[in-house]
Coordinates of C-alpha atoms in Angstrom, one line a residue:
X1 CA -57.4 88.3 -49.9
X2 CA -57.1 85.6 -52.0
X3 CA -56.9 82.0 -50.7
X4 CA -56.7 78.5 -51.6
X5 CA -57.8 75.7 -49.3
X6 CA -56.1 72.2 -49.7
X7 CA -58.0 70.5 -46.5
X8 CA -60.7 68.0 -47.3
X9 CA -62.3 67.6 -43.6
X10 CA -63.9 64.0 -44.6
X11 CA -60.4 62.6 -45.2
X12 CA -58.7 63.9 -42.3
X13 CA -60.8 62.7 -40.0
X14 CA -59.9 59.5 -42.2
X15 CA -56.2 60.0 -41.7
X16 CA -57.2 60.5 -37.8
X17 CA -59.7 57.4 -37.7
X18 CA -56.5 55.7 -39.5
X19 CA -53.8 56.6 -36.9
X20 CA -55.6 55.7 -34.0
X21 CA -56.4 52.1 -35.3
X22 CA -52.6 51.6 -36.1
X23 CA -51.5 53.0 -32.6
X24 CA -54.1 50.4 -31.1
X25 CA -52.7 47.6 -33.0
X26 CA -49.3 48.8 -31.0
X27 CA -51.4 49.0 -27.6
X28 CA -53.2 45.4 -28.2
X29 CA -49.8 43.5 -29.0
X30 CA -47.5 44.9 -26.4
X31 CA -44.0 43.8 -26.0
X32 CA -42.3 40.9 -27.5
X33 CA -40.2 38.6 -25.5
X34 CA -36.4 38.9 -24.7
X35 CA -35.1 35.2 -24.1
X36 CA -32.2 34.5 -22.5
X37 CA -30.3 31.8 -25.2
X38 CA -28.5 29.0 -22.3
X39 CA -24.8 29.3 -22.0
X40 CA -22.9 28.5 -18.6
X41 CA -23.6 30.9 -16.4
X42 CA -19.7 30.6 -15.3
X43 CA -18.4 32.5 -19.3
X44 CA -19.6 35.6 -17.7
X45 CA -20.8 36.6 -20.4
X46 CA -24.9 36.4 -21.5
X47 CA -26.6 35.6 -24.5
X48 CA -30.2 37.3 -25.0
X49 CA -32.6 37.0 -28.1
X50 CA -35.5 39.4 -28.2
X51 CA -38.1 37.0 -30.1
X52 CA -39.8 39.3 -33.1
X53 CA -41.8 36.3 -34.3
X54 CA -44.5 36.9 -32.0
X55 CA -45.5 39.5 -33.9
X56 CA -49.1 39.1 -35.2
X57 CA -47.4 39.0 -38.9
X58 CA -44.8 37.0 -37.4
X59 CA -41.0 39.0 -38.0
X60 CA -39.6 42.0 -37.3
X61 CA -41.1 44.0 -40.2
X62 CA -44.1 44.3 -38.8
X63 CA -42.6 47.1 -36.8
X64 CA -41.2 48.6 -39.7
X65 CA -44.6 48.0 -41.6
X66 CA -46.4 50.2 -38.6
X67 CA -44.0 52.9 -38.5
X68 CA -43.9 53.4 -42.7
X69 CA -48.2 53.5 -42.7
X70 CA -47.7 56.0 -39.7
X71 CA -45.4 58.0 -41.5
X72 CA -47.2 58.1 -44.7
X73 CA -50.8 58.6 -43.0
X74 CA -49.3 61.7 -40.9
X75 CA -46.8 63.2 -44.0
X76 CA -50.3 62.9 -46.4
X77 CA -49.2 60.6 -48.4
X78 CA -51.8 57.5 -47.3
X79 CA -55.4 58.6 -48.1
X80 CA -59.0 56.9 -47.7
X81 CA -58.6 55.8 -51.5
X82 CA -54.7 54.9 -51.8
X83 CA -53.6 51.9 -53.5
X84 CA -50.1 50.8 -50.9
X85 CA -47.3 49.1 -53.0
X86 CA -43.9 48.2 -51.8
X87 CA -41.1 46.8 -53.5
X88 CA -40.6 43.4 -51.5
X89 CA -40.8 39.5 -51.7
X90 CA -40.6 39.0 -48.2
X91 CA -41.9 39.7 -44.2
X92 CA -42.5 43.5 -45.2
X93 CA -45.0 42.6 -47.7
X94 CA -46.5 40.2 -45.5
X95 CA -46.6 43.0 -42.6
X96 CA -47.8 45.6 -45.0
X97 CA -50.9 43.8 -46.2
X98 CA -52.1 43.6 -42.5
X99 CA -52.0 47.1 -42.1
X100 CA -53.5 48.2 -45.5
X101 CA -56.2 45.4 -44.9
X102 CA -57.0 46.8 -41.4
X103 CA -57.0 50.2 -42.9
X104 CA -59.8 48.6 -45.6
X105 CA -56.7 50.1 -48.4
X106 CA -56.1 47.7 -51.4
X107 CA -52.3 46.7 -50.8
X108 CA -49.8 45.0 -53.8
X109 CA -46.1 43.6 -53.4
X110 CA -44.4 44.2 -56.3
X111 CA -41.6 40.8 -56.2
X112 CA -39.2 38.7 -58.4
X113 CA -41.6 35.8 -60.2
X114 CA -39.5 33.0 -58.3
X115 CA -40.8 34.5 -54.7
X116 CA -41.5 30.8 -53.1
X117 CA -45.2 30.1 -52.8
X118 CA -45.1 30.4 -48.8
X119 CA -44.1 34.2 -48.9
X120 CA -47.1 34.5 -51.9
X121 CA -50.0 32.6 -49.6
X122 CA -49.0 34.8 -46.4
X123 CA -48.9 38.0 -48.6
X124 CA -52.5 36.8 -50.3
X125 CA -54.0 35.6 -46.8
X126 CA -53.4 39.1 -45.4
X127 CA -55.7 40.5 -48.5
X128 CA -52.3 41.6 -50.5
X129 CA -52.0 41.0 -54.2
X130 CA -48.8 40.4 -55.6
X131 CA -47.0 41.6 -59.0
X132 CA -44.5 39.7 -60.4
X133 CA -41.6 41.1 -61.9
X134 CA -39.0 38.5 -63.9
X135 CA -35.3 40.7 -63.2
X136 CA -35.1 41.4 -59.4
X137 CA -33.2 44.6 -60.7
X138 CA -36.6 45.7 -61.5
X139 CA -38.8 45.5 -58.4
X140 CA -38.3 49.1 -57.5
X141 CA -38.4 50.7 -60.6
X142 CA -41.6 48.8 -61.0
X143 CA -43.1 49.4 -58.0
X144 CA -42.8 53.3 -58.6
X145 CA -44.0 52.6 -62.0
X146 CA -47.4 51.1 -60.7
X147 CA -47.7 54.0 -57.9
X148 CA -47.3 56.0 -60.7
X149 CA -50.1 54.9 -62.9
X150 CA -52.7 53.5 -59.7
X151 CA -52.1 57.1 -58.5
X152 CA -51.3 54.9 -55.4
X153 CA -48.6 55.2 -52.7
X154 CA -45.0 53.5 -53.0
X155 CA -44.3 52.7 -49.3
X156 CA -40.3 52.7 -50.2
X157 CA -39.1 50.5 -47.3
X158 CA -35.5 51.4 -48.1
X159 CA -35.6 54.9 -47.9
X160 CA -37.7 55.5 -45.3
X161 CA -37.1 52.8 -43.0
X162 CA -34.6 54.9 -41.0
X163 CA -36.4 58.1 -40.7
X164 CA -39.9 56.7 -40.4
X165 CA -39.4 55.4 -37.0
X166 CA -38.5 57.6 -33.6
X167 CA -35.2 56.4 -32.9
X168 CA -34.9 58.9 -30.0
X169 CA -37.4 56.3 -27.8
X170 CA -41.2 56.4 -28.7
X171 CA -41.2 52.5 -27.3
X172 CA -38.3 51.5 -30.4
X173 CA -37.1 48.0 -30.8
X174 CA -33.7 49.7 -29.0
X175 CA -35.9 51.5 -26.1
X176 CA -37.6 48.2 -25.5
X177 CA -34.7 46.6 -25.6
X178 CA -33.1 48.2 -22.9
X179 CA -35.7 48.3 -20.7
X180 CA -36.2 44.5 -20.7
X181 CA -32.5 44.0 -19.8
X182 CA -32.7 46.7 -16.9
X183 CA -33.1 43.8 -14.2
X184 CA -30.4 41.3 -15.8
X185 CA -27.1 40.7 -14.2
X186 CA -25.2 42.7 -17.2
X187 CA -27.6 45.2 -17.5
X188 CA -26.3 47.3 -20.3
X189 CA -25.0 45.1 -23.5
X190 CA -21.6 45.3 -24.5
X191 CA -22.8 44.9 -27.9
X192 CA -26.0 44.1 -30.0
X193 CA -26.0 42.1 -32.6
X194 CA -28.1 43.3 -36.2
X195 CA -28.3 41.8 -39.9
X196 CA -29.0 44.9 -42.5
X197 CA -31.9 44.8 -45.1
X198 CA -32.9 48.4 -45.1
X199 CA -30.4 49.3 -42.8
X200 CA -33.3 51.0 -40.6
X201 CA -33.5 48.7 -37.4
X202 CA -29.6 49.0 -37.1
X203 CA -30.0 52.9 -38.0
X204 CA -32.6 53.1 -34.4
X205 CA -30.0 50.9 -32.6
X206 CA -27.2 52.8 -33.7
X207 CA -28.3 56.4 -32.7
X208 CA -30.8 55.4 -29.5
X209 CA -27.1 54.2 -28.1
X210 CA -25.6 57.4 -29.2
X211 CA -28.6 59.4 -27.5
X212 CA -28.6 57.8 -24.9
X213 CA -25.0 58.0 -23.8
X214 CA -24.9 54.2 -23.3
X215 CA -21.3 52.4 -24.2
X216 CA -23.6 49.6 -26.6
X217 CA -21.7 48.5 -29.6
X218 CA -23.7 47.7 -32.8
X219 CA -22.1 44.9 -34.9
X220 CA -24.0 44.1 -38.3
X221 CA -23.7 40.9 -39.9
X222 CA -23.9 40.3 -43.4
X223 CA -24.7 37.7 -46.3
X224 CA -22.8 36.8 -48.8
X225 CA -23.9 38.7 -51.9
X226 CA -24.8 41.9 -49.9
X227 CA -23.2 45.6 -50.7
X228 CA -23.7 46.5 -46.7
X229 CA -20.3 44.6 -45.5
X230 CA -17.8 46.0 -48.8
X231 CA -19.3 49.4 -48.8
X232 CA -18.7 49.8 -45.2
X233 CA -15.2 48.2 -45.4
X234 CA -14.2 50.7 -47.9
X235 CA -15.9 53.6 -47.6
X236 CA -17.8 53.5 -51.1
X237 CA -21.4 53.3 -51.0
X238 CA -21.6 53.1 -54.6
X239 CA -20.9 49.0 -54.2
X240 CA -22.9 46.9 -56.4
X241 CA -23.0 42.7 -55.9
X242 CA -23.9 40.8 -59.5
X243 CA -26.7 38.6 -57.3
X244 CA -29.0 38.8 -54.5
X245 CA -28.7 37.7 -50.8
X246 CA -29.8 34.0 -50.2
X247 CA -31.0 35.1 -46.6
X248 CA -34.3 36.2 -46.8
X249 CA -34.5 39.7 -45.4
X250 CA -31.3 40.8 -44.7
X251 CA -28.7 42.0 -47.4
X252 CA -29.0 43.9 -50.5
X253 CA -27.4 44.4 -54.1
X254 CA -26.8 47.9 -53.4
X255 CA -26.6 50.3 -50.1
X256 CA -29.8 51.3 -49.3
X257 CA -30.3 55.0 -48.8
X258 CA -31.9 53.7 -45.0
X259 CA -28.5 52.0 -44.1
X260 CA -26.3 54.6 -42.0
X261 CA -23.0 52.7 -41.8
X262 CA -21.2 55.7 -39.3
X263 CA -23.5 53.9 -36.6
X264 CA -21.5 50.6 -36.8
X265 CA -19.2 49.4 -34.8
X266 CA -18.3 46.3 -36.3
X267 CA -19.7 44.2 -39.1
X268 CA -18.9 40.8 -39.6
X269 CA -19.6 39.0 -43.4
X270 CA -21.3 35.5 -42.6
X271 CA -21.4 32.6 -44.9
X272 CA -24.8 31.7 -46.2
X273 CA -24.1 27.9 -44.9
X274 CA -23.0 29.5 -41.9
X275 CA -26.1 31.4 -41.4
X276 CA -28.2 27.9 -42.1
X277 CA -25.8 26.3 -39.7
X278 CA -26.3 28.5 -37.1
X279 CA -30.5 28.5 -37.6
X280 CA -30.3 24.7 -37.5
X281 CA -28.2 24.9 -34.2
X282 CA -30.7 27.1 -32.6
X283 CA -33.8 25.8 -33.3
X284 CA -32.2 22.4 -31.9
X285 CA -31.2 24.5 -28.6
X286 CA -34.6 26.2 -28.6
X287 CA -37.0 23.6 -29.2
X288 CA -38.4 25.6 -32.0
X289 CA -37.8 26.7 -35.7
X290 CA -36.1 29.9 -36.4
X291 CA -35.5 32.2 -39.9
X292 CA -32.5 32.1 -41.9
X293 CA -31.8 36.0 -40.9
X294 CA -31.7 34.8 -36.9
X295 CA -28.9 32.6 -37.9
X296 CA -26.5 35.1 -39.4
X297 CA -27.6 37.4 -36.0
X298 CA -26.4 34.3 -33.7
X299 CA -23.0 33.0 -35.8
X300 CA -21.9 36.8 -35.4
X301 CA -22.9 36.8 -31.8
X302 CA -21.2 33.8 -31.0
X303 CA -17.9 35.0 -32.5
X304 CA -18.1 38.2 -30.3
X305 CA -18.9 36.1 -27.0
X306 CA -15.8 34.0 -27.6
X307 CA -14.1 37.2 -28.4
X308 CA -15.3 38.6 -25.1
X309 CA -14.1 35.6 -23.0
X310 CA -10.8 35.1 -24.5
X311 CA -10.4 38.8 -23.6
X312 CA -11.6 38.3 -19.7
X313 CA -14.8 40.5 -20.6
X314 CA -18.0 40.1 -18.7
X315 CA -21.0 41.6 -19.9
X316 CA -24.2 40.8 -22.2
X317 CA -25.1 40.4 -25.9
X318 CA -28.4 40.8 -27.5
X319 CA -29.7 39.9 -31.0
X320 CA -33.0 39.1 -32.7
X321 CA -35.2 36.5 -33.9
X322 CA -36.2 38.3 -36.3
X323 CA -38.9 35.2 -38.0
X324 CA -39.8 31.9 -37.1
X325 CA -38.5 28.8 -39.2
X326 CA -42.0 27.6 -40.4
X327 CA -41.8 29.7 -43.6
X328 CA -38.7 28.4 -44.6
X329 CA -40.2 24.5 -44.8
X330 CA -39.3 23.6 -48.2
X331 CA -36.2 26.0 -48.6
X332 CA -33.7 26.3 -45.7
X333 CA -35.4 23.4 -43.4
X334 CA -35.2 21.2 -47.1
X335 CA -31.5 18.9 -46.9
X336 CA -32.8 18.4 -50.7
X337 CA -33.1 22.4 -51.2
X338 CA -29.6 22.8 -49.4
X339 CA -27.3 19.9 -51.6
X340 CA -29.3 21.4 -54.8
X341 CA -28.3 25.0 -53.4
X342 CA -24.5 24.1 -53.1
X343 CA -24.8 24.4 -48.8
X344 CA -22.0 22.5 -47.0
X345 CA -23.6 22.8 -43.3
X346 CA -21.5 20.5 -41.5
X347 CA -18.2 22.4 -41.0
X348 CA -19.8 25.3 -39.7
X349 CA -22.1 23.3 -37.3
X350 CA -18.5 21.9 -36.0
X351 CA -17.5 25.4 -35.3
X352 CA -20.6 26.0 -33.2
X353 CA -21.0 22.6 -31.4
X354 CA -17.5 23.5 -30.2
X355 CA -18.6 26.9 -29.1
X356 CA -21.3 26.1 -27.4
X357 CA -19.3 23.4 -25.5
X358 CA -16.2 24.7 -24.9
X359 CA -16.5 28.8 -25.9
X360 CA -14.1 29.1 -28.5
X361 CA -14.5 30.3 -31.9
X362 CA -11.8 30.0 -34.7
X363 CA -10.1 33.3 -34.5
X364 CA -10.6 33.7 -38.4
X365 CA -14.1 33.7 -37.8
X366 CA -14.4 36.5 -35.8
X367 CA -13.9 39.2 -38.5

């Protein structure tokens, strides 16, 4: 009988050396904190932010990041002598080089050439290398390009961000999430609160809800210049924007093939100086810096507790910190970046110092 045998038994005891090292960088950093955000008790209605800074890469990604090596280690794709390359400028990169690094795997971002230096040094200090590209447009093309002729592997966060991770439990941001609020007064959120990039955390929110039985509403929030919120508003996911999201992280020129918009209940387009606004706000409230991403997350929040009240709803909302705010130093933190950038913060802080004093929200913001 004739037979051909594919297995090499030195590189899957790699791949299995592999795994296990990634599932004990899950074991060694546990949980991340759910912080309640301070509004009077007597609205009825909670606030809760589940803090993904404290990640040892510091966002949210690096979840993603450990579910995509996982998936690529156990589909074949990862090998002992695989160059990873990904197709971002931001945390992803950042996350991705950690893992790659831990994995002794030679890692490069593929980015636009004006990536701020910050995101470049925390790529580099990981032990990524980054490729510049000079028409955004580009990046992924590019990226599959330099897979191509590395014989590497393009990690393709936005199409396998929604199917890489378990969004039936397996300890998911939405499993976890739950299980921290089970001893809170509103156990079960009325809604929880997601921006889009790849579309994959909403995507595990979404269904885990769905699987679950649970009467959770997912509203996504999304940046000016981003396909997400027109695409889902009219059906066509062939929307295209003419430039990129000025939120790092969330919102894209196109819909992602991650981004599963029957899962949303609600999404809410946020003004870029809204979203700055609204991470200024917090990081007063908080004592500490937040990302520009956590901003969009709390403006739409803040609309939908307002909504709740006026309505007589008790209950609880949750959203992320999905970065802290150090990254952001010389760009969103910068009143010299924001005047160049065109960012009139000041109405919109209005808007929220009224919220958070009185709970009302201007009833055109809510949509």
């Amino acid at each position: 009988m004739d037979h051909l045998d594919r297995c090499d038994d030195s590189e899957r005891a790699w791949v299995t050396e592999a795994i296990g090292m990634v599932e004990a960088d899950a074991n060694r950093s546990a949980d991340t904190h759910l912080l309640p955000f301070p509004l009077p008790r007597e609205w009825g209605v909670d606030l809760y932010l589940k803090d993904e800074s404290v990640h040892p890469t510091g966002s949210l990604k690096h979840r993603l990041a450990r579910s995509l090596f996982l998936y690529g280690l156990c589909n074949g794709w990862i090998g002992p002598r695989s160059t990873v390359i990904e197709a971002s400028s931001g945390s992803t990169a950042v996350s991705e080089a950690y893992f790659a690094r831990m994995l002794g795997l030679p890692f490069v971002a593929v980015m636009p050439t004006n990536t701020s230096h910050e995101k470049i040094e925390l790529i580099e200090f990981q032990g990524g290398k980054c490729h510049l590209v000079d028409d955004p447009a580009d990046v992924v093309a590019e990226a599959r390009q330099l897979a191509a002729a590395t014989g590497g592997h393009f990690m393709d966060q936005f199409t396998y961000a929604e199917r890489a991770t378990d969004w039936r439990g397996n300890n998911n941001i939405a499993e976890s999430i739950y299980a921290q609020m089970a001893r809170e007064r509103h156990p079960i959120p009325a809604w929880i609160v997601m921006g889009a990039g790849t579309g994959g955390t909403s995507a595990t929110i979404g269904r885990y809800a769905r699987y679950q039985r649970l009467p959770t509403k997912l509203c996504v929030v999304d940046p000016e210049n981003s396909a997400f919120y027109p695409a889902w508003v009219s059906g066509d996911p062939t929307v295209r924007t003419n430039v990129g999201s000025r939120i790092e992280g969330i919102g894209r020129q196109c819909v992602e093939a991650s981004f599963q918009p029957a899962v949303v209940d609600r999404m809410v387009r946020v003004p870029d100086a809204a979203s700055l606004a609204a991470m200024r706000a917090a990081s007063a409230v908080l004592g500490r810096r937040v990302g520009g991403s956590t901003g969009t997350n709390l403006w739409g929040a803040f609309g939908l507790i307002a909504q709740m009240r006026a309505a007589g709803q008790r209950g609880s909302v949750v959203t992320l910190i999905c970065d802290a705010g150090e990254r952001y130093g010389g760009t969103y933190y910068s009143d010299e970046w924001l005047a160049a950038g065109g960012f009139d913060l000041p109405p919109y802080l209005e808007i929220i110092e009224r919220f958070l004093a009185t709970g009302e929200w201007p009833a055109a913001k809510t949509d």
